[in-house]
Structure formats: C-alpha cells, structure tokens
C-alpha cells in the first residue's frame, strides 16, 4: 500500500550484496499496474558477483568516489565519521580516488522530505475511511511497487499502522480482508471521524494532521510547493556531483543505531536520523547501504552503515562496487560465513 | 444474511463486493433521472414574471458541464462501464480504492480530451498533469478524486451556436474557459423507506471531461442552446453519448444578476438537477426572475452564494445547501501518474481525423441556399445530417432532399416513433426517388406513395415502379385516348363546361387521372384536356 507515492520504492534487504542483487534482479522492471515504473530495460545484475579470490590487486582502479562533506560535519557522531573515513581509505586501497564533495542543499532535504511524504500520506490514507469492509480473513500479502529508480530506503508502513488487519488484493479477491475500522454514527462526519480516530495509531494521526496542514489553502505555497522546489534543487546538486564522481558515499545515519524506544518522546530527533537517506530518495537515485565497521567505544558496539549512491539506473555499478568493497573489507568480516562460502 | 446499519455491509449472495449502508444526508442531492416526473406543469405565476424582467437588469450565466466519455473501460482500470448494470458488478481493486492498487491511465481519455479541446478551438496544454481533489464522501472510495487543477488539458476556446428562429435567431459565440479530465464518483442509492444508503461503485472511475464556459450567457435559451450544442459536439465527435437522462451529460449552471452598466458580477447562485435542456432553460429563467425581483425590491442582500435545486414538479428553484465558506480541496499533483505529454504529431493526427463539426455543417448547408430552419433541422441531429449528406452524395438536389426529409420523412418518424437509423429507406433510394420524379418517370403523387412503402418496408424505387407498373404515362397519344374516353363518357358535364362552367376542368382532370391510375403526366394531361374541351366549342 502507498505511503508517500512519489518516494515509495521497494528496498531489497539481503545478507550480502550478492543476495540483495539477486533479489533486485528478480523484482526489477516495468510493472504494468504501476504507471510510474520505468520501462527501461533491466541489465543483468547477477554478472557482478565474482569470488574474492579472483579479484585483481586494485579491483576498483580508476573509480572516482566522492565523500559528501555535509554528511561528516557537525551533528554527526565522531565514531561514525571516523568509521566512514576508514571506509574511504579502504576504497583508496582498492584503487579508487576519493575526494570530498559538497552538496550545499543537503540539509534542506530533511524538512522537504517530511513535508512531501506527510502530504502524500495524508492523502493516501484517506481511503481508510470506515466505509468499505469485507468479512475477516487473514492478511495475505502487501502489494509493493517494483521500481528500479531507487533500491534503497524501504519504508515499512506496517510498523506505523496500527490497524489490526492489512489488506491485500494479490490473490483471490473473494478472500480480501477487512480494513478500516467501522463505527456506529448518526452523522456521516462522525462516521469518518470516529472510524479514523479509533482505527489509526497516534503516529499515523500526527502525520496525517501535518500533511493535511501542509496542503491546506494558504499553506500550500509555503510548504508543499517550496518542498517541491527544494526537491528539484537537491536532484540537480546530486546530478552535478555524479557528473564528477562515479559514486558518492556517506554514512547511512548520523549515529549508530539507538535503543528501542529511546527517542519515542522526541519524534523530531527520530526524524533527524533520516537525514542521510531522504536526500537520495528525493533525488530518485539508487543507493546501497552496507555495514563498514563498529563504534567500539560508542553506544553499544553497534555497526555503522556506509551508503553508496549511484547515478540513476546505475544499480549494476553500485552492486559491483559494493560486492568488491564487502568482500575485501577486513577479510569479509561483514559477510555471514554461509554466504561467503556460496560466493566462492 | 443480516445487516447492521452503519457497522457492516449488506451482502448480496451474487456479489463479491459489499454495498455499504449509511444514512443519507439531506443536504446533498444526488441527481436522479426524472423520466417519471415529466408531467406538464402549467406555467406558474412566478415564471410569468419572466416576460416582465425589468430592462435595467442583466443576468450573467456560466455553465459547468460534465461529459461522461464512452471509452470501453474506465479511466484508470480495465473495468467496463455500462449504465444501469447491476450495482457493484463492474468494480476492481483500483476503482474501489483498495490499498496497494494504483491507477494506470486509459490512453483513450487523452485522445477524447484532445478531440474535444480541438473541436472547441482551445489551446492545448502539451504538458499537463493530474491532481488530487480531496474530500470525504462515501461514493468517493479513495478519499480523493483524480482530476486536473491548475493545468487543464485544454483552455481558452469557444463554441458557436445558432439560436433557433423561434427564440429570436442569431449566431452566438460562447467562450470556453477550460476543459479538463477527471474521474466520476460512484453513486449512493438511498433506501426509500429506511435510514440507510448503499454505495454502488460501478460509476467510480468512469472518465469525465469537465467543460467550463465563460459567463457569456444572458438567458435560459442561450444557456440551453449552448448545452445542446455541446451535446451535439460530443456526439459528432463520438466521445460520449451525451445522454442527459442517464447522466452522461450533466450541467450545473451559475446564475447572477446585476444592474445594466455595472461591471461587477452579482452574487452567483448555482442551480442543479437540470435533466433536460427545457428544464435548464426554465430553471435559469426562474432563477433570473427570482433574483431580479429581489434586486428590484432592494433586497439583493437576500441573494446568497448557495446551491439551489430545480424542482421540476413545482417549476421553481429551492435552497439545497448554503456555501459555508469555500471548500478546501487540498489539491496537489497526483504522484501515482506521470505527466501528460502531448506531441505535435499526436495532436496533428487527431486534428486531421476530426469529423465535420456541427458549426461547419450548418455553414455548409447555409451556403447551399437552405434556410436556417432547414439548416438547424438537418444539422442538429448527427444521424439526420449523415442521411442528408449521403443522399446528396448520390446526386440529389439539396433543397428537394431537405424538403422530403423535413416533411414526409420527419412526419413518418414522428408517427412511428422511429429515428432515421430505424427507417427502411436508404439515402440511395431517396436520391433515386427524387431523381425519378424530377426526370418525369413517376409523378410526385406516386412518388409519395412509393416513399411510404420504402419507409415502412424498404426495397428499391426501380423495383417498386416496375412491380406496380407505376411509370408515368407521358405519351400524348395515350393520354389523348384517355381524355377522349372521359369526354365521351361525360357528355352532360362537357355541355355544362362549354356552357361556361369552366371550373369543371378539375373534374375532367381527375377522371382522366383515375383512368390512368394516377400515372398520367399532369402537365401533359391538362394541356391535352384543355385543347380537347375547348376545340369543339
């Protein structure tokens, strides 16, 4: 189901870059039930996963890597920065040239993203109105949108959505499950109000309210329209940087993972954790995130994610670079043994 | 099979999908067909005041028309739509607004929009988009309507109309503000004796074009003629059946009144429930007179921005809902659909395939020398115009064809309640018939007899003439024989005639015609008859 339609894309998760590539290869391509999916031909993503023993001494020779300066500045945990710098050194060892590159509008991405995402989701969630429902049946599947523009950043809405049953239509129509809470009401207005008040969770309601506000008359120009303009600026700045560099790198988040519930009462801090990834989403680019080290003395010895960003439709290149990086980093420390075996 | 109001759905054993039940809201009106209420209502006293609209006020009227497109499938999914089918029998996850389902545009919608845009002489937007118009209503499954907001596919055009002579005649040009694409909503069916309503989503997602006129109309006739011309246009183009009764063409009119000379518009009132051109015209004239009356009594502050309903029964408009400030639809670009980009080649290809439009047809007929009444009769109905043109194409004379169609053929269709497509007469045979009369093969009288046979049973003119031996007698010798016979058989009348009672010529002509079984050439007959009657005097 749709959360923020112009940003939604399937994120492929795997135990290794190769696994992720196999999954992506299986789902990539045009979907005739999704008018926004690309009709561009899908290259063979599976041809990049050579075994580590066959690598040359400088397997990424000549690759130009840009480290986004704004992602290693103030506000980013020191441990994260040092781990990313170490990853950059590893790229150099593999034969890459690594330089810092500036994307000045980077910090605008977070507010722009949340305005657009919440506006769209406030609209997408309108259909949970308590009007239609069918007999209960177990949840079958969630319909997702194959789209090879972005391979990164999957937003799992189930976590946000406190409805008891999710709905799926892939499969037998007659066994669709019920969605939308329904209540008794004397007035149509309260039928909607009560259904949604009871059926939606507090985070969802907060987002719907913010999105509705941003789209309201008198605020549209100040919020939604500005955010769209920012989106264009961000897209252009990424394009400029990717004209000079083959891939861009950054941390996946400004801190290592925080504890469950730690920022529950501080949604802004929680949203701020998305700063590294939402820009890529706004620009509509593919990205690959993989672990590159631990913060040994930090929070709890948790892994730090490295984000690699490629030009539009360059998923193949990202997978190739990511695979080599992963297989050569600390002797493949981050590759689960079973996967490492199968690659060899 | 039980149901609980408001809480769950009533299940129909043959339905995969439920129809929900909810309480109807009186402040919303749902257009229903009023076939049953087409009673003739005497002109009320209120509408009699129409004739006395003070000359110092003028009405300003603008019209929003929704035209349902006759595409095979809906706008964003592959469900078919046909009016009157069983509730919720033509729905799918997309038009039900189920989670996960996404719209995919039917390319025919663009084609039809471009067709109408070109026919209305609009500027086309080569790069337009869809937007979401958001509001909650049970017939709107997604909670928003996919529409076009700030960039309509076509804008700034016009529509030419010839006002019929009985309404004063004249050629008018009405401006078109915009044409945009959108999807229709479902329908609520309010229970007759219950406090619940059911939702039928068959119509949800059916493509519409909304055509917004400039406020160029000044009275009910102009408005209804505009709407009638729009109906003709969509029928000529084949983009819609334009049927008002089925809701394929729906008009909402905005009426305001202002003192003449004032440039500012008066407060506008929207009038709904106009199910025919006649009711549209009457509703507007009623509304104008209502507003003028308030103006002339110094009570113009009683005219408020509201939606009023035309009541066919009482022939008046009543308040349906007052506007509580402007509704905020929170429009924003539809992220599920890519932009609509037209290429010049695409537009040119459609332009080149446009049929002759009603206005062009009328001008062409006018140039043939036909009067405006004939022109309107022939061009107003696409099928009649095609019949007329097909007959002309076979070489028949325009004025003669027009006369035959407008008199005997029209009368026959009216009596038999047939359309020109259902009669057995073909344009080829009508042309042949007219040619046979013109060429003297049959008389006009026989021609008419054959015509009715052709209308009812079909067949060819040549066969009928041969079979019934109806060829006109144009041989003077043969006619002379008949004349001689009649004169010989009626000596008394001959005497009277020769005694000065020349009126009897008609009697003789009739007798000769009778002898010839109607086949004698009347001119020749009369000529010979006169010579014979007068020669022996």
PDB file of C-alpha atoms in Angstrom, chain A residues 75-238:
ATOM      1  CA  UNK A  75      25.830  16.825  14.219  1.00  0.00           C
ATOM      2  CA  UNK A  76      27.277  13.503  13.143  1.00  0.00           C
ATOM      3  CA  UNK A  77      28.728  11.228  15.815  1.00  0.00           C
ATOM      4  CA  UNK A  78      32.513  11.270  15.833  1.00  0.00           C
ATOM      5  CA  UNK A  79      32.650   7.482  15.827  1.00  0.00           C
ATOM      6  CA  UNK A  80      30.501   7.393  12.714  1.00  0.00           C
ATOM      7  CA  UNK A  81      32.744   9.915  10.979  1.00  0.00           C
ATOM      8  CA  UNK A  82      35.915   8.009  11.755  1.00  0.00           C
ATOM      9  CA  UNK A  83      34.406   4.721  10.604  1.00  0.00           C
ATOM     10  CA  UNK A  84      33.328   6.306   7.311  1.00  0.00           C
ATOM     11  CA  UNK A  85      36.791   7.819   6.834  1.00  0.00           C
ATOM     12  CA  UNK A  86      38.249   4.379   7.364  1.00  0.00           C
ATOM     13  CA  UNK A  87      35.888   3.053   4.697  1.00  0.00           C
ATOM     14  CA  UNK A  88      37.102   5.818   2.385  1.00  0.00           C
ATOM     15  CA  UNK A  89      40.675   4.662   2.979  1.00  0.00           C
ATOM     16  CA  UNK A  90      39.617   1.151   2.056  1.00  0.00           C
ATOM     17  CA  UNK A  91      38.249   2.482  -1.231  1.00  0.00           C
ATOM     18  CA  UNK A  92      41.635   4.077  -1.883  1.00  0.00           C
ATOM     19  CA  UNK A  93      43.348   0.766  -1.192  1.00  0.00           C
ATOM     20  CA  UNK A  94      41.089  -0.781  -3.817  1.00  0.00           C
ATOM     21  CA  UNK A  95      42.394   1.703  -6.366  1.00  0.00           C
ATOM     22  CA  UNK A  96      39.759   4.452  -6.148  1.00  0.00           C
ATOM     23  CA  UNK A  97      40.410   8.139  -5.911  1.00  0.00           C
ATOM     24  CA  UNK A  98      38.439   9.576  -3.008  1.00  0.00           C
ATOM     25  CA  UNK A  99      37.683  13.292  -2.672  1.00  0.00           C
ATOM     26  CA  UNK A 100      35.297  15.281  -0.565  1.00  0.00           C
ATOM     27  CA  UNK A 101      32.444  16.841  -2.486  1.00  0.00           C
ATOM     28  CA  UNK A 102      29.992  19.450  -1.258  1.00  0.00           C
ATOM     29  CA  UNK A 103      26.228  19.237  -1.774  1.00  0.00           C
ATOM     30  CA  UNK A 104      25.146  22.614  -0.339  1.00  0.00           C
ATOM     31  CA  UNK A 105      21.370  21.933  -0.230  1.00  0.00           C
ATOM     32  CA  UNK A 106      21.875  18.683   1.673  1.00  0.00           C
ATOM     33  CA  UNK A 107      20.466  19.984   4.962  1.00  0.00           C
ATOM     34  CA  UNK A 108      17.257  21.099   3.208  1.00  0.00           C
ATOM     35  CA  UNK A 109      16.440  17.523   2.333  1.00  0.00           C
ATOM     36  CA  UNK A 110      15.012  16.506   5.675  1.00  0.00           C
ATOM     37  CA  UNK A 111      12.280  19.160   6.004  1.00  0.00           C
ATOM     38  CA  UNK A 112      11.439  18.893   2.290  1.00  0.00           C
ATOM     39  CA  UNK A 113      11.167  15.137   2.561  1.00  0.00           C
ATOM     40  CA  UNK A 114       8.857  15.220   5.551  1.00  0.00           C
ATOM     41  CA  UNK A 115       6.579  17.830   4.023  1.00  0.00           C
ATOM     42  CA  UNK A 116       6.210  15.846   0.810  1.00  0.00           C
ATOM     43  CA  UNK A 117       5.961  12.464   2.463  1.00  0.00           C
ATOM     44  CA  UNK A 118       3.386  13.567   5.021  1.00  0.00           C
ATOM     45  CA  UNK A 119       1.342  15.471   2.441  1.00  0.00           C
ATOM     46  CA  UNK A 120       1.159  12.446   0.210  1.00  0.00           C
ATOM     47  CA  UNK A 121       0.500  10.031   3.019  1.00  0.00           C
ATOM     48  CA  UNK A 122      -2.284  12.194   4.439  1.00  0.00           C
ATOM     49  CA  UNK A 123      -3.913  11.788   1.049  1.00  0.00           C
ATOM     50  CA  UNK A 124      -3.098   8.110   0.579  1.00  0.00           C
ATOM     51  CA  UNK A 125      -4.528   7.233   3.967  1.00  0.00           C
ATOM     52  CA  UNK A 126      -7.852   8.929   3.185  1.00  0.00           C
ATOM     53  CA  UNK A 127      -9.169   5.635   1.917  1.00  0.00           C
ATOM     54  CA  UNK A 128      -9.137   4.253   5.448  1.00  0.00           C
ATOM     55  CA  UNK A 129     -12.491   5.832   5.993  1.00  0.00           C
ATOM     56  CA  UNK A 130     -14.504   3.056   7.545  1.00  0.00           C
ATOM     57  CA  UNK A 131     -16.892   2.890   4.607  1.00  0.00           C
ATOM     58  CA  UNK A 132     -15.889  -0.360   2.952  1.00  0.00           C
ATOM     59  CA  UNK A 133     -15.186  -3.592   4.663  1.00  0.00           C
ATOM     60  CA  UNK A 134     -15.477  -7.269   3.984  1.00  0.00           C
ATOM     61  CA  UNK A 135     -15.527 -10.376   6.093  1.00  0.00           C
ATOM     62  CA  UNK A 136     -12.398 -11.036   8.073  1.00  0.00           C
ATOM     63  CA  UNK A 137      -9.713 -13.238   6.689  1.00  0.00           C
ATOM     64  CA  UNK A 138      -6.023 -13.491   7.372  1.00  0.00           C
ATOM     65  CA  UNK A 139      -3.737 -10.954   5.843  1.00  0.00           C
ATOM     66  CA  UNK A 140      -2.205 -12.345   2.694  1.00  0.00           C
ATOM     67  CA  UNK A 141       0.351 -10.055   1.180  1.00  0.00           C
ATOM     68  CA  UNK A 142       1.235  -6.462   0.916  1.00  0.00           C
ATOM     69  CA  UNK A 143       1.316  -5.132  -2.572  1.00  0.00           C
ATOM     70  CA  UNK A 144       4.568  -3.372  -3.181  1.00  0.00           C
ATOM     71  CA  UNK A 145       5.743  -1.347  -6.084  1.00  0.00           C
ATOM     72  CA  UNK A 146       8.680  -2.652  -8.054  1.00  0.00           C
ATOM     73  CA  UNK A 147      10.572   0.384  -9.201  1.00  0.00           C
ATOM     74  CA  UNK A 148      14.202   0.314 -10.056  1.00  0.00           C
ATOM     75  CA  UNK A 149      14.761   4.032  -9.648  1.00  0.00           C
ATOM     76  CA  UNK A 150      15.643   3.586  -6.040  1.00  0.00           C
ATOM     77  CA  UNK A 151      16.773   0.413  -4.492  1.00  0.00           C
ATOM     78  CA  UNK A 152      17.299   1.940  -1.133  1.00  0.00           C
ATOM     79  CA  UNK A 153      15.042   3.185   1.584  1.00  0.00           C
ATOM     80  CA  UNK A 154      12.142   0.936   2.082  1.00  0.00           C
ATOM     81  CA  UNK A 155       9.563   2.392   4.353  1.00  0.00           C
ATOM     82  CA  UNK A 156       7.749  -0.314   6.204  1.00  0.00           C
ATOM     83  CA  UNK A 157       4.404   1.213   6.866  1.00  0.00           C
ATOM     84  CA  UNK A 158       3.092  -1.750   8.779  1.00  0.00           C
ATOM     85  CA  UNK A 159       5.095  -0.561  11.715  1.00  0.00           C
ATOM     86  CA  UNK A 160       3.320   2.737  11.691  1.00  0.00           C
ATOM     87  CA  UNK A 161      -0.087   1.473  11.064  1.00  0.00           C
ATOM     88  CA  UNK A 162      -1.990   0.189  13.994  1.00  0.00           C
ATOM     89  CA  UNK A 163      -4.842  -1.366  12.064  1.00  0.00           C
ATOM     90  CA  UNK A 164      -5.416  -4.925  13.043  1.00  0.00           C
ATOM     91  CA  UNK A 165      -5.669  -6.246   9.547  1.00  0.00           C
ATOM     92  CA  UNK A 166      -3.810  -5.307   6.473  1.00  0.00           C
ATOM     93  CA  UNK A 167      -5.315  -5.653   3.175  1.00  0.00           C
ATOM     94  CA  UNK A 168      -4.132  -7.428   0.138  1.00  0.00           C
ATOM     95  CA  UNK A 169      -5.610  -7.921  -3.226  1.00  0.00           C
ATOM     96  CA  UNK A 170      -2.954 -10.002  -4.854  1.00  0.00           C
ATOM     97  CA  UNK A 171      -4.565 -13.344  -4.877  1.00  0.00           C
ATOM     98  CA  UNK A 172      -8.153 -14.240  -4.555  1.00  0.00           C
ATOM     99  CA  UNK A 173     -10.432 -11.246  -4.464  1.00  0.00           C
ATOM    100  CA  UNK A 174     -13.094 -13.045  -2.522  1.00  0.00           C
ATOM    101  CA  UNK A 175     -10.768 -13.614   0.365  1.00  0.00           C
ATOM    102  CA  UNK A 176      -9.849  -9.990   0.876  1.00  0.00           C
ATOM    103  CA  UNK A 177      -9.563  -8.992   4.452  1.00  0.00           C
ATOM    104  CA  UNK A 178     -11.355  -6.133   6.066  1.00  0.00           C
ATOM    105  CA  UNK A 179      -9.681  -2.795   6.512  1.00  0.00           C
ATOM    106  CA  UNK A 180     -10.783   0.443   8.062  1.00  0.00           C
ATOM    107  CA  UNK A 181     -12.437   0.490  11.416  1.00  0.00           C
ATOM    108  CA  UNK A 182     -16.166   0.966  11.373  1.00  0.00           C
ATOM    109  CA  UNK A 183     -18.324   2.536  13.990  1.00  0.00           C
ATOM    110  CA  UNK A 184     -21.928   3.395  14.590  1.00  0.00           C
ATOM    111  CA  UNK A 185     -22.632   7.026  13.912  1.00  0.00           C
ATOM    112  CA  UNK A 186     -25.612   9.256  13.437  1.00  0.00           C
ATOM    113  CA  UNK A 187     -23.831  11.634  11.120  1.00  0.00           C
ATOM    114  CA  UNK A 188     -21.615  10.975   8.182  1.00  0.00           C
ATOM    115  CA  UNK A 189     -18.971  13.330   9.573  1.00  0.00           C
ATOM    116  CA  UNK A 190     -18.687  11.390  12.789  1.00  0.00           C
ATOM    117  CA  UNK A 191     -18.682   8.083  10.926  1.00  0.00           C
ATOM    118  CA  UNK A 192     -15.446   9.236   9.347  1.00  0.00           C
ATOM    119  CA  UNK A 193     -14.109  10.911  12.442  1.00  0.00           C
ATOM    120  CA  UNK A 194     -14.762   8.036  14.792  1.00  0.00           C
ATOM    121  CA  UNK A 195     -13.593   5.350  12.378  1.00  0.00           C
ATOM    122  CA  UNK A 196     -10.309   7.101  11.879  1.00  0.00           C
ATOM    123  CA  UNK A 197      -9.874   8.127  15.500  1.00  0.00           C
ATOM    124  CA  UNK A 198     -10.197   4.506  16.597  1.00  0.00           C
ATOM    125  CA  UNK A 199      -8.565   2.810  13.661  1.00  0.00           C
ATOM    126  CA  UNK A 200      -5.374   4.780  13.254  1.00  0.00           C
ATOM    127  CA  UNK A 201      -2.437   4.952  15.632  1.00  0.00           C
ATOM    128  CA  UNK A 202      -1.110   8.156  17.144  1.00  0.00           C
ATOM    129  CA  UNK A 203       1.987   8.441  14.935  1.00  0.00           C
ATOM    130  CA  UNK A 204      -0.213   7.936  11.864  1.00  0.00           C
ATOM    131  CA  UNK A 205      -2.693  10.542  13.040  1.00  0.00           C
ATOM    132  CA  UNK A 206       0.086  13.015  13.743  1.00  0.00           C
ATOM    133  CA  UNK A 207       1.461  12.536  10.249  1.00  0.00           C
ATOM    134  CA  UNK A 208      -1.978  12.872   8.650  1.00  0.00           C
ATOM    135  CA  UNK A 209      -2.538  16.122  10.531  1.00  0.00           C
ATOM    136  CA  UNK A 210       0.808  17.552   9.487  1.00  0.00           C
ATOM    137  CA  UNK A 211       0.331  16.507   5.869  1.00  0.00           C
ATOM    138  CA  UNK A 212      -3.192  17.919   5.769  1.00  0.00           C
ATOM    139  CA  UNK A 213      -1.933  21.179   7.202  1.00  0.00           C
ATOM    140  CA  UNK A 214       0.839  21.462   4.609  1.00  0.00           C
ATOM    141  CA  UNK A 215      -1.661  21.018   1.774  1.00  0.00           C
ATOM    142  CA  UNK A 216      -4.286  23.397   3.129  1.00  0.00           C
ATOM    143  CA  UNK A 217      -5.263  26.570   1.336  1.00  0.00           C
ATOM    144  CA  UNK A 218      -2.904  29.352   2.282  1.00  0.00           C
ATOM    145  CA  UNK A 219      -0.125  26.982   3.323  1.00  0.00           C
ATOM    146  CA  UNK A 220       0.366  25.038   0.111  1.00  0.00           C
ATOM    147  CA  UNK A 221       2.733  27.588  -1.403  1.00  0.00           C
ATOM    148  CA  UNK A 222       4.733  27.962   1.793  1.00  0.00           C
ATOM    149  CA  UNK A 223       5.141  24.240   2.383  1.00  0.00           C
ATOM    150  CA  UNK A 224       4.317  21.773  -0.353  1.00  0.00           C
ATOM    151  CA  UNK A 225       5.363  23.960  -3.247  1.00  0.00           C
ATOM    152  CA  UNK A 226       8.586  25.077  -1.571  1.00  0.00           C
ATOM    153  CA  UNK A 227       9.392  21.468  -0.745  1.00  0.00           C
ATOM    154  CA  UNK A 228       8.950  20.524  -4.414  1.00  0.00           C
ATOM    155  CA  UNK A 229      11.312  23.331  -5.385  1.00  0.00           C
ATOM    156  CA  UNK A 230      13.842  22.093  -2.853  1.00  0.00           C
ATOM    157  CA  UNK A 231      13.476  18.628  -4.313  1.00  0.00           C
ATOM    158  CA  UNK A 232      14.462  19.945  -7.725  1.00  0.00           C
ATOM    159  CA  UNK A 233      17.469  21.761  -6.262  1.00  0.00           C
ATOM    160  CA  UNK A 234      18.592  18.600  -4.462  1.00  0.00           C
ATOM    161  CA  UNK A 235      18.154  16.487  -7.563  1.00  0.00           C
ATOM    162  CA  UNK A 236      20.256  18.943  -9.568  1.00  0.00           C
ATOM    163  CA  UNK A 237      23.009  19.088  -6.969  1.00  0.00           C
ATOM    164  CA  UNK A 238      23.261  15.290  -6.921  1.00  0.00           C
TER     165      UNK A 238
END
